[in-house]
Amino acid sequence: MKKFFKLEHDIQPENVPEKVVWWAIANTYFIWVFGGLYVVGSVLCWVLLLFLLIKILAQTKDTPPEEKISIPLSIWVWIAGMLAMEVALVAGHMDYNLPTSLIIKSSIGWAKGWAALALYPLAGCLKIRPQIIYRAVCVVGFHTLIITPFLLLTPMLHLPQILYVSPLKAVGGPGNEFFDVPLYEIDGSTGDLRWRLFTPWGPALGFVGNVNFMLALQEKNKRWRWFGLIGSIIMCFVCKSRMAQVCIVAIPLLTTVLSGLARPMILIGLGITSYLGGIFSPSIILAFNNFWDGFKAARAGSTRVRMALKRIAVYRWHTEAPIWGHGIVEAGPHLVEYMPIGSHHTWAGVLFVKGIVGFIAIAVPMAFSFVDLLIKSLDPNRPAAKVGLSILMILFLYTFGENLEILVYLYWQGLIVMGIGSQEKGEARYKQVGSKDFSP
């Protein structure tokens, strides 16, 4: 059994950052049992930043070029955008005369959420090979295969939905669901059973499942790849999330097409598809409308609440705080089941909380990274750029159903690969990392 779990020689962690990243991903379920995922995911980005600073300060003029830290423009754009988020946060609090204690509390939240959206891609500038992350994600998939059959039986055994809430909740966080250990849950709108495993709610599990699916696809070992893929698919289906099930099919197709735009066969295929699409457009539009109606009707109550939250957030942003936003989320009315205004939708939430400044602060980095990764993914010698492109598209799709900053502690492994893809020079980059390099 010990030999079965042993890493292959060619992908053993070779330095401190790789060991830390491997430990944090591969031990996801172990950390979850102690309720520590939120703490680890929120702190790890700052630990990796410390490693990066040590590496930068240790550089000299004699440091080989392949060992020097180089931060690409796209990551600087993310850093600037997330710093602008903090500026908007403080300005929004001051506009509404919120107390200094609340500004400090919200800034701590920024450090755990929005800042992590820049720091994890920045960590990709360290000598962290994506293969380490791919294998670690496959280990999570294997653990999912082991634990899921037992969790599927828990409702039949009439076990409690929540096993316990970790004492680590005392460190502070958005809510108990970020620190509890659930066995299963019952959907409030449909009464169906669903599972969220190590995430705070069902759709978040689908989010992580999609990120892990795209990472597991890159694993070279067939056995581990299948463990990772099947485990990720299970995540996307036991959570009963509509977005997750659509995303796991659409994203690989979109990535293949976009990263292959330089290939004649892809261009010919797109031309034929465009021609046929024009001919059969009425039928295609009708089919899409029927699909969309069915998609919304699958969980009509959830759709109604989400749409109402978005309308309220956008209206109040436009009429009350167009520049800097309201600074914080607010409890919603009975119409939205008292859900916080500014939740369940990244774009509407950013507008409500941080105004047009916050909207631009997230829109510009995403758009810049999309163009940057799209161009780099056309080069077959930059495989991580293609993966990073798929991760970015997953993030974009989930902006319409989740708040990215709240869940970054769960999908950060995808952000690191996105950062690796942003400054990838080719396969030679990873061959230069010595097996005895234990420095940050």
GROMACS .gro file of C-alpha atoms in nm:
model
  440
    1MET     CA    1   0.000   0.000   0.000
    2LYS     CA    2   0.283   0.239   0.085
    3LYS     CA    3   0.441   0.172  -0.252
    4PHE     CA    4   0.107   0.240  -0.422
    5PHE     CA    5   0.087   0.593  -0.282
    6LYS     CA    6   0.455   0.674  -0.340
    7LEU     CA    7   0.526   0.950  -0.589
    8GLU     CA    8   0.706   0.857  -0.904
    9HIS     CA    9   1.070   0.969  -0.900
   10ASP     CA   10   1.026   1.222  -1.178
   11ILE     CA   11   0.769   1.428  -0.988
   12GLN     CA   12   0.893   1.422  -0.631
   13PRO     CA   13   0.883   1.766  -0.464
   14GLU     CA   14   1.228   1.916  -0.510
   15ASN     CA   15   1.215   2.235  -0.304
   16VAL     CA   16   1.030   2.390  -0.013
   17PRO     CA   17   0.750   2.562  -0.213
   18GLU     CA   18   0.674   2.236  -0.398
   19LYS     CA   19   0.663   2.043  -0.070
   20VAL     CA   20   0.429   2.298   0.089
   21VAL     CA   21   0.197   2.304  -0.213
   22TRP     CA   22   0.198   1.924  -0.238
   23TRP     CA   23   0.115   1.886   0.131
   24ALA     CA   24  -0.170   2.141   0.120
   25ILE     CA   25  -0.338   1.980  -0.183
   26ALA     CA   26  -0.278   1.609  -0.126
   27ASN     CA   27  -0.396   1.632   0.238
   28THR     CA   28  -0.718   1.818   0.153
   29TYR     CA   29  -0.945   1.566   0.326
   30PHE     CA   30  -0.717   1.530   0.627
   31ILE     CA   31  -0.711   1.910   0.674
   32TRP     CA   32  -1.089   1.923   0.619
   33VAL     CA   33  -1.155   1.677   0.903
   34PHE     CA   34  -0.991   1.929   1.137
   35GLY     CA   35  -1.182   2.218   0.978
   36GLY     CA   36  -0.859   2.379   0.863
   37LEU     CA   37  -0.908   2.426   0.487
   38TYR     CA   38  -1.017   2.788   0.520
   39VAL     CA   39  -0.720   2.868   0.743
   40VAL     CA   40  -0.466   2.689   0.522
   41GLY     CA   41  -0.600   2.837   0.198
   42SER     CA   42  -0.607   3.189   0.341
   43VAL     CA   43  -0.256   3.178   0.490
   44LEU     CA   44  -0.072   2.976   0.226
   45CYS     CA   45  -0.067   3.257  -0.031
   46TRP     CA   46   0.121   3.479   0.215
   47VAL     CA   47   0.363   3.199   0.300
   48LEU     CA   48   0.437   3.154  -0.070
   49LEU     CA   49   0.484   3.531  -0.102
   50LEU     CA   50   0.746   3.507   0.175
   51PHE     CA   51   0.926   3.233  -0.020
   52LEU     CA   52   0.918   3.452  -0.330
   53LEU     CA   53   1.061   3.753  -0.147
   54ILE     CA   54   1.341   3.539   0.000
   55LYS     CA   55   1.422   3.410  -0.347
   56ILE     CA   56   1.424   3.763  -0.494
   57LEU     CA   57   1.644   3.902  -0.216
   58ALA     CA   58   1.886   3.610  -0.256
   59GLN     CA   59   1.938   3.686  -0.625
   60THR     CA   60   2.269   3.834  -0.735
   61LYS     CA   61   2.421   3.931  -1.066
   62ASP     CA   62   2.577   3.585  -1.074
   63THR     CA   63   2.242   3.405  -1.044
   64PRO     CA   64   2.179   3.201  -1.362
   65PRO     CA   65   1.904   3.351  -1.579
   66GLU     CA   66   1.687   3.039  -1.553
   67GLU     CA   67   1.697   3.066  -1.171
   68LYS     CA   68   1.601   3.435  -1.153
   69ILE     CA   69   1.249   3.533  -1.058
   70SER     CA   70   1.066   3.704  -1.342
   71ILE     CA   71   0.718   3.846  -1.285
   72PRO     CA   72   0.519   3.888  -1.608
   73LEU     CA   73   0.305   4.191  -1.688
   74SER     CA   74  -0.022   3.999  -1.655
   75ILE     CA   75   0.051   3.921  -1.289
   76TRP     CA   76   0.146   4.283  -1.221
   77VAL     CA   77  -0.197   4.374  -1.360
   78TRP     CA   78  -0.358   4.134  -1.110
   79ILE     CA   79  -0.154   4.286  -0.826
   80ALA     CA   80  -0.258   4.638  -0.926
   81GLY     CA   81  -0.622   4.533  -0.958
   82MET     CA   82  -0.636   4.370  -0.617
   83LEU     CA   83  -0.466   4.669  -0.455
   84ALA     CA   84  -0.734   4.885  -0.616
   85MET     CA   85  -0.990   4.656  -0.448
   86GLU     CA   86  -0.849   4.753  -0.109
   87VAL     CA   87  -0.860   5.122  -0.201
   88ALA     CA   88  -1.226   5.084  -0.304
   89LEU     CA   89  -1.298   4.894   0.017
   90VAL     CA   90  -1.158   5.172   0.239
   91ALA     CA   91  -1.327   5.445   0.034
   92GLY     CA   92  -1.662   5.268   0.051
   93HIS     CA   93  -1.637   5.234   0.428
   94MET     CA   94  -1.546   5.601   0.465
   95ASP     CA   95  -1.830   5.711   0.236
   96TYR     CA   96  -2.080   5.543   0.468
   97ASN     CA   97  -1.901   5.647   0.787
   98LEU     CA   98  -1.840   5.289   0.893
   99PRO     CA   99  -1.624   5.245   1.206
  100THR     CA  100  -1.248   5.195   1.185
  101SER     CA  101  -1.284   4.852   1.346
  102LEU     CA  102  -1.500   4.744   1.052
  103ILE     CA  103  -1.243   4.877   0.803
  104ILE     CA  104  -0.977   4.664   0.975
  105LYS     CA  105  -1.203   4.358   0.975
  106SER     CA  106  -1.290   4.405   0.607
  107SER     CA  107  -0.922   4.456   0.520
  108ILE     CA  108  -0.840   4.124   0.685
  109GLY     CA  109  -1.111   3.973   0.468
  110TRP     CA  110  -0.949   4.135   0.165
  111ALA     CA  111  -0.616   3.979   0.260
  112LYS     CA  112  -0.778   3.634   0.269
  113GLY     CA  113  -0.983   3.677  -0.048
  114TRP     CA  114  -0.915   3.940  -0.310
  115ALA     CA  115  -0.543   3.960  -0.233
  116ALA     CA  116  -0.516   3.582  -0.276
  117LEU     CA  117  -0.645   3.618  -0.633
  118ALA     CA  118  -0.318   3.798  -0.711
  119LEU     CA  119  -0.082   3.622  -0.470
  120TYR     CA  120  -0.149   3.267  -0.589
  121PRO     CA  121  -0.074   3.347  -0.956
  122LEU     CA  122   0.231   3.536  -0.828
  123ALA     CA  123   0.340   3.213  -0.653
  124GLY     CA  124   0.355   3.057  -0.999
  125CYS     CA  125   0.677   3.255  -1.048
  126LEU     CA  126   0.846   3.026  -0.795
  127LYS     CA  127   1.011   2.706  -0.916
  128ILE     CA  128   0.693   2.505  -0.875
  129ARG     CA  129   0.638   2.248  -1.147
  130PRO     CA  130   0.276   2.208  -1.255
  131GLN     CA  131   0.323   1.829  -1.258
  132ILE     CA  132   0.340   1.838  -0.877
  133ILE     CA  133  -0.001   2.006  -0.867
  134TYR     CA  134  -0.150   1.770  -1.127
  135ARG     CA  135  -0.048   1.464  -0.925
  136ALA     CA  136  -0.164   1.613  -0.594
  137VAL     CA  137  -0.506   1.687  -0.745
  138CYS     CA  138  -0.526   1.325  -0.862
  139VAL     CA  139  -0.456   1.214  -0.504
  140VAL     CA  140  -0.755   1.425  -0.395
  141GLY     CA  141  -0.961   1.251  -0.664
  142PHE     CA  142  -0.852   0.912  -0.530
  143HIS     CA  143  -0.951   1.010  -0.177
  144THR     CA  144  -1.288   1.129  -0.313
  145LEU     CA  145  -1.344   0.784  -0.465
  146ILE     CA  146  -1.277   0.626  -0.125
  147ILE     CA  147  -1.488   0.857   0.089
  148THR     CA  148  -1.791   0.915  -0.136
  149PRO     CA  149  -1.953   0.567  -0.104
  150PHE     CA  150  -1.955   0.605   0.274
  151LEU     CA  151  -2.103   0.955   0.255
  152LEU     CA  152  -2.374   0.835   0.013
  153LEU     CA  153  -2.485   0.587   0.281
  154THR     CA  154  -2.505   0.840   0.564
  155PRO     CA  155  -2.866   0.957   0.492
  156MET     CA  156  -2.985   0.594   0.494
  157LEU     CA  157  -2.818   0.544   0.832
  158HIS     CA  158  -2.998   0.857   0.962
  159LEU     CA  159  -2.673   1.018   1.066
  160PRO     CA  160  -2.668   1.394   1.133
  161GLN     CA  161  -2.614   1.627   0.839
  162ILE     CA  162  -2.333   1.810   1.018
  163LEU     CA  163  -2.093   1.591   1.213
  164TYR     CA  164  -1.932   1.881   1.401
  165VAL     CA  165  -1.799   2.235   1.367
  166SER     CA  166  -1.424   2.270   1.411
  167PRO     CA  167  -1.292   2.481   1.701
  168LEU     CA  168  -1.079   2.659   1.437
  169LYS     CA  169  -1.390   2.868   1.374
  170ALA     CA  170  -1.251   3.086   1.653
  171VAL     CA  171  -0.994   3.232   1.412
  172GLY     CA  172  -1.279   3.404   1.227
  173GLY     CA  173  -1.441   3.347   0.890
  174PRO     CA  174  -1.756   3.401   0.684
  175GLY     CA  175  -1.962   3.137   0.869
  176ASN     CA  176  -1.984   2.794   1.033
  177GLU     CA  177  -2.011   2.621   0.696
  178PHE     CA  178  -1.646   2.706   0.628
  179PHE     CA  179  -1.535   2.506   0.933
  180ASP     CA  180  -1.788   2.225   0.967
  181VAL     CA  181  -1.763   1.862   0.860
  182PRO     CA  182  -2.086   1.774   0.675
  183LEU     CA  183  -2.197   1.421   0.587
  184TYR     CA  184  -2.477   1.531   0.352
  185GLU     CA  185  -2.739   1.802   0.319
  186ILE     CA  186  -3.097   1.844   0.200
  187ASP     CA  187  -3.162   2.108  -0.064
  188GLY     CA  188  -3.395   2.367   0.083
  189SER     CA  189  -3.568   2.443  -0.249
  190THR     CA  190  -3.614   2.091  -0.390
  191GLY     CA  191  -3.579   1.862  -0.090
  192ASP     CA  192  -3.318   1.656  -0.277
  193LEU     CA  193  -3.013   1.506  -0.114
  194ARG     CA  194  -2.683   1.661  -0.212
  195TRP     CA  195  -2.325   1.647  -0.090
  196ARG     CA  196  -2.072   1.927  -0.052
  197LEU     CA  197  -1.779   1.728   0.093
  198PHE     CA  198  -1.508   1.974   0.200
  199THR     CA  199  -1.672   2.290   0.061
  200PRO     CA  200  -1.919   2.532   0.228
  201TRP     CA  201  -2.205   2.467  -0.019
  202GLY     CA  202  -2.289   2.240  -0.311
  203PRO     CA  203  -2.208   2.466  -0.609
  204ALA     CA  204  -1.866   2.539  -0.455
  205LEU     CA  205  -1.787   2.167  -0.476
  206GLY     CA  206  -1.875   2.174  -0.846
  207PHE     CA  207  -1.644   2.475  -0.886
  208VAL     CA  208  -1.352   2.286  -0.729
  209GLY     CA  209  -1.442   1.973  -0.926
  210ASN     CA  210  -1.414   2.160  -1.255
  211VAL     CA  211  -1.078   2.315  -1.163
  212ASN     CA  212  -0.943   1.977  -1.051
  213PHE     CA  213  -1.078   1.808  -1.365
  214MET     CA  214  -0.879   2.037  -1.594
  215LEU     CA  215  -0.566   1.987  -1.382
  216ALA     CA  216  -0.606   1.608  -1.364
  217LEU     CA  217  -0.634   1.594  -1.744
  218GLN     CA  218  -0.267   1.690  -1.761
  219GLU     CA  219  -0.142   1.401  -1.545
  220LYS     CA  220   0.088   1.170  -1.746
  221ASN     CA  221   0.039   0.855  -1.537
  222LYS     CA  222  -0.279   0.687  -1.665
  223ARG     CA  223  -0.375   0.529  -1.331
  224TRP     CA  224  -0.350   0.854  -1.139
  225ARG     CA  225  -0.514   1.049  -1.421
  226TRP     CA  226  -0.821   0.827  -1.408
  227PHE     CA  227  -0.838   0.861  -1.030
  228GLY     CA  228  -0.826   1.240  -1.064
  229LEU     CA  229  -1.078   1.261  -1.346
  230ILE     CA  230  -1.334   1.026  -1.194
  231GLY     CA  231  -1.301   1.189  -0.853
  232SER     CA  232  -1.354   1.534  -1.009
  233ILE     CA  233  -1.659   1.414  -1.204
  234ILE     CA  234  -1.807   1.271  -0.885
  235MET     CA  235  -1.764   1.611  -0.719
  236CYS     CA  236  -1.952   1.778  -1.004
  237PHE     CA  237  -2.247   1.538  -0.987
  238VAL     CA  238  -2.299   1.470  -0.614
  239CYS     CA  239  -2.321   1.845  -0.553
  240LYS     CA  240  -2.626   1.865  -0.789
  241SER     CA  241  -2.493   2.190  -0.938
  242ARG     CA  242  -2.622   2.276  -1.286
  243MET     CA  243  -2.328   2.507  -1.358
  244ALA     CA  244  -2.078   2.235  -1.267
  245GLN     CA  245  -2.230   1.981  -1.505
  246VAL     CA  246  -2.241   2.226  -1.795
  247CYS     CA  247  -1.892   2.359  -1.723
  248ILE     CA  248  -1.721   2.019  -1.712
  249VAL     CA  249  -1.830   1.957  -2.071
  250ALA     CA  250  -1.801   2.308  -2.213
  251ILE     CA  251  -1.461   2.418  -2.078
  252PRO     CA  252  -1.249   2.134  -2.229
  253LEU     CA  253  -1.415   2.195  -2.567
  254LEU     CA  254  -1.363   2.572  -2.551
  255THR     CA  255  -1.002   2.528  -2.443
  256THR     CA  256  -0.930   2.289  -2.729
  257VAL     CA  257  -1.080   2.526  -2.985
  258LEU     CA  258  -0.923   2.847  -2.855
  259SER     CA  259  -0.575   2.701  -2.803
  260GLY     CA  260  -0.590   2.547  -3.151
  261LEU     CA  261  -0.677   2.862  -3.344
  262ALA     CA  262  -0.337   2.847  -3.515
  263ARG     CA  263  -0.407   2.498  -3.649
  264PRO     CA  264  -0.557   2.472  -3.999
  265MET     CA  265  -0.792   2.188  -3.906
  266ILE     CA  266  -0.945   2.389  -3.621
  267LEU     CA  267  -0.995   2.688  -3.849
  268ILE     CA  268  -1.151   2.472  -4.119
  269GLY     CA  269  -1.376   2.312  -3.859
  270LEU     CA  270  -1.484   2.651  -3.729
  271GLY     CA  271  -1.558   2.765  -4.082
  272ILE     CA  272  -1.777   2.462  -4.150
  273THR     CA  273  -1.947   2.502  -3.812
  274SER     CA  274  -2.014   2.868  -3.883
  275TYR     CA  275  -2.164   2.785  -4.223
  276LEU     CA  276  -2.388   2.511  -4.085
  277GLY     CA  277  -2.476   2.730  -3.788
  278GLY     CA  278  -2.609   2.997  -4.023
  279ILE     CA  279  -2.824   2.746  -4.206
  280PHE     CA  280  -2.968   2.584  -3.895
  281SER     CA  281  -2.967   2.894  -3.675
  282PRO     CA  282  -3.345   2.896  -3.607
  283SER     CA  283  -3.331   2.538  -3.477
  284ILE     CA  284  -3.013   2.607  -3.279
  285ILE     CA  285  -3.164   2.918  -3.115
  286LEU     CA  286  -3.481   2.727  -3.030
  287ALA     CA  287  -3.280   2.439  -2.883
  288PHE     CA  288  -3.069   2.679  -2.678
  289ASN     CA  289  -3.378   2.860  -2.546
  290ASN     CA  290  -3.534   2.528  -2.446
  291PHE     CA  291  -3.209   2.426  -2.276
  292TRP     CA  292  -3.188   2.756  -2.090
  293ASP     CA  293  -3.550   2.734  -1.975
  294GLY     CA  294  -3.488   2.381  -1.853
  295PHE     CA  295  -3.165   2.491  -1.685
  296LYS     CA  296  -3.348   2.760  -1.488
  297ALA     CA  297  -3.646   2.536  -1.410
  298ALA     CA  298  -3.424   2.260  -1.267
  299ARG     CA  299  -3.395   2.461  -0.945
  300ALA     CA  300  -3.646   2.740  -1.001
  301GLY     CA  301  -3.633   2.867  -0.642
  302SER     CA  302  -3.257   2.908  -0.650
  303THR     CA  303  -3.272   3.082  -0.988
  304ARG     CA  304  -3.539   3.324  -0.863
  305VAL     CA  305  -3.336   3.419  -0.556
  306ARG     CA  306  -3.014   3.464  -0.754
  307MET     CA  307  -3.178   3.682  -1.018
  308ALA     CA  308  -3.350   3.896  -0.753
  309LEU     CA  309  -3.022   3.940  -0.563
  310LYS     CA  310  -2.851   4.054  -0.882
  311ARG     CA  311  -3.126   4.303  -0.969
  312ILE     CA  312  -3.129   4.452  -0.620
  313ALA     CA  313  -2.748   4.478  -0.606
  314VAL     CA  314  -2.718   4.647  -0.946
  315TYR     CA  315  -3.007   4.886  -0.880
  316ARG     CA  316  -2.876   4.995  -0.541
  317TRP     CA  317  -2.522   5.032  -0.679
  318HIS     CA  318  -2.644   5.255  -0.962
  319THR     CA  319  -2.870   5.472  -0.747
  320GLU     CA  320  -2.677   5.488  -0.416
  321ALA     CA  321  -2.302   5.429  -0.454
  322PRO     CA  322  -2.185   5.418  -0.817
  323ILE     CA  323  -1.814   5.500  -0.761
  324TRP     CA  324  -1.693   5.326  -0.444
  325GLY     CA  325  -1.986   5.104  -0.354
  326HIS     CA  326  -2.137   5.040  -0.011
  327GLY     CA  327  -1.821   4.894   0.145
  328ILE     CA  328  -1.993   4.584   0.288
  329VAL     CA  329  -2.268   4.338   0.196
  330GLU     CA  330  -2.611   4.392   0.354
  331ALA     CA  331  -2.882   4.150   0.460
  332GLY     CA  332  -3.144   4.114   0.189
  333PRO     CA  333  -3.524   4.122   0.226
  334HIS     CA  334  -3.763   3.827   0.252
  335LEU     CA  335  -3.786   3.827  -0.130
  336VAL     CA  336  -3.433   3.682  -0.145
  337GLU     CA  337  -3.472   3.470   0.170
  338TYR     CA  338  -3.257   3.719   0.362
  339MET     CA  339  -2.948   3.629   0.158
  340PRO     CA  340  -2.682   3.906   0.167
  341ILE     CA  341  -2.708   4.163  -0.111
  342GLY     CA  342  -2.380   4.138  -0.299
  343SER     CA  343  -2.355   3.760  -0.278
  344HIS     CA  344  -2.405   3.480  -0.535
  345HIS     CA  345  -2.273   3.691  -0.824
  346THR     CA  346  -1.919   3.831  -0.850
  347TRP     CA  347  -1.997   4.118  -1.086
  348ALA     CA  348  -2.313   4.236  -0.910
  349GLY     CA  349  -2.143   4.186  -0.574
  350VAL     CA  350  -1.839   4.391  -0.671
  351LEU     CA  351  -2.057   4.672  -0.801
  352PHE     CA  352  -2.262   4.678  -0.481
  353VAL     CA  353  -1.971   4.654  -0.238
  354LYS     CA  354  -1.688   4.832  -0.425
  355GLY     CA  355  -1.861   5.024  -0.703
  356ILE     CA  356  -1.737   5.078  -1.057
  357VAL     CA  357  -1.379   5.101  -0.927
  358GLY     CA  358  -1.397   4.745  -0.795
  359PHE     CA  359  -1.567   4.626  -1.113
  360ILE     CA  360  -1.280   4.760  -1.325
  361ALA     CA  361  -1.026   4.619  -1.076
  362ILE     CA  362  -1.141   4.262  -1.147
  363ALA     CA  363  -1.253   4.300  -1.510
  364VAL     CA  364  -0.923   4.439  -1.641
  365PRO     CA  365  -0.697   4.163  -1.495
  366MET     CA  366  -0.933   3.890  -1.618
  367ALA     CA  367  -0.949   4.037  -1.969
  368PHE     CA  368  -0.573   4.098  -1.983
  369SER     CA  369  -0.494   3.745  -1.862
  370PHE     CA  370  -0.737   3.596  -2.111
  371VAL     CA  371  -0.565   3.762  -2.406
  372ASP     CA  372  -0.220   3.684  -2.265
  373LEU     CA  373  -0.293   3.316  -2.198
  374LEU     CA  374  -0.479   3.275  -2.526
  375ILE     CA  375  -0.177   3.395  -2.723
  376LYS     CA  376   0.064   3.180  -2.520
  377SER     CA  377  -0.158   2.872  -2.541
  378LEU     CA  378  -0.115   2.873  -2.919
  379ASP     CA  379   0.246   2.767  -2.859
  380PRO     CA  380   0.260   2.386  -2.803
  381ASN     CA  381   0.578   2.436  -2.595
  382ARG     CA  382   0.371   2.618  -2.334
  383PRO     CA  383   0.131   2.351  -2.207
  384ALA     CA  384   0.068   2.525  -1.872
  385ALA     CA  385  -0.062   2.832  -2.057
  386LYS     CA  386  -0.337   2.618  -2.209
  387VAL     CA  387  -0.431   2.487  -1.865
  388GLY     CA  388  -0.421   2.841  -1.726
  389LEU     CA  389  -0.657   2.952  -2.002
  390SER     CA  390  -0.907   2.682  -1.905
  391ILE     CA  391  -0.883   2.781  -1.537
  392LEU     CA  392  -0.948   3.146  -1.623
  393MET     CA  393  -1.256   3.050  -1.827
  394ILE     CA  394  -1.388   2.845  -1.535
  395LEU     CA  395  -1.340   3.147  -1.309
  396PHE     CA  396  -1.524   3.368  -1.556
  397LEU     CA  397  -1.823   3.135  -1.584
  398TYR     CA  398  -1.848   3.104  -1.208
  399THR     CA  399  -1.848   3.482  -1.163
  400PHE     CA  400  -2.217   3.460  -1.260
  401GLY     CA  401  -2.303   3.223  -0.976
  402GLU     CA  402  -2.043   3.265  -0.702
  403ASN     CA  403  -1.823   3.525  -0.535
  404LEU     CA  404  -1.471   3.437  -0.647
  405GLU     CA  405  -1.299   3.591  -0.347
  406ILE     CA  406  -1.496   3.386  -0.094
  407LEU     CA  407  -1.394   3.051  -0.244
  408VAL     CA  408  -1.034   3.122  -0.344
  409TYR     CA  409  -0.913   2.913  -0.049
  410LEU     CA  410  -1.052   2.606  -0.231
  411TYR     CA  411  -0.940   2.651  -0.593
  412TRP     CA  412  -0.603   2.821  -0.539
  413GLN     CA  413  -0.416   2.531  -0.705
  414GLY     CA  414  -0.566   2.641  -1.036
  415LEU     CA  415  -0.447   2.998  -0.980
  416ILE     CA  416  -0.089   2.880  -0.926
  417VAL     CA  417  -0.098   2.692  -1.258
  418MET     CA  418  -0.246   3.003  -1.418
  419GLY     CA  419   0.054   3.198  -1.287
  420ILE     CA  420   0.295   2.932  -1.415
  421GLY     CA  421   0.133   2.953  -1.757
  422SER     CA  422   0.159   3.333  -1.759
  423GLN     CA  423   0.541   3.326  -1.744
  424GLU     CA  424   0.609   2.987  -1.898
  425LYS     CA  425   0.913   2.979  -2.126
  426GLY     CA  426   0.877   2.616  -2.236
  427GLU     CA  427   0.954   2.271  -2.105
  428ALA     CA  428   1.320   2.363  -2.046
  429ARG     CA  429   1.215   2.573  -1.750
  430TYR     CA  430   1.136   2.266  -1.541
  431LYS     CA  431   1.447   2.071  -1.633
  432GLN     CA  432   1.666   2.327  -1.459
  433VAL     CA  433   1.529   2.255  -1.110
  434GLY     CA  434   1.781   2.034  -0.932
  435SER     CA  435   1.664   1.741  -0.722
  436LYS     CA  436   1.864   1.874  -0.425
  437ASP     CA  437   1.727   2.227  -0.436
  438PHE     CA  438   1.552   2.277  -0.102
  439SER     CA  439   1.567   2.655  -0.102
  440PRO     CA  440   1.252   2.863  -0.139
   0.00000   0.00000   0.00000
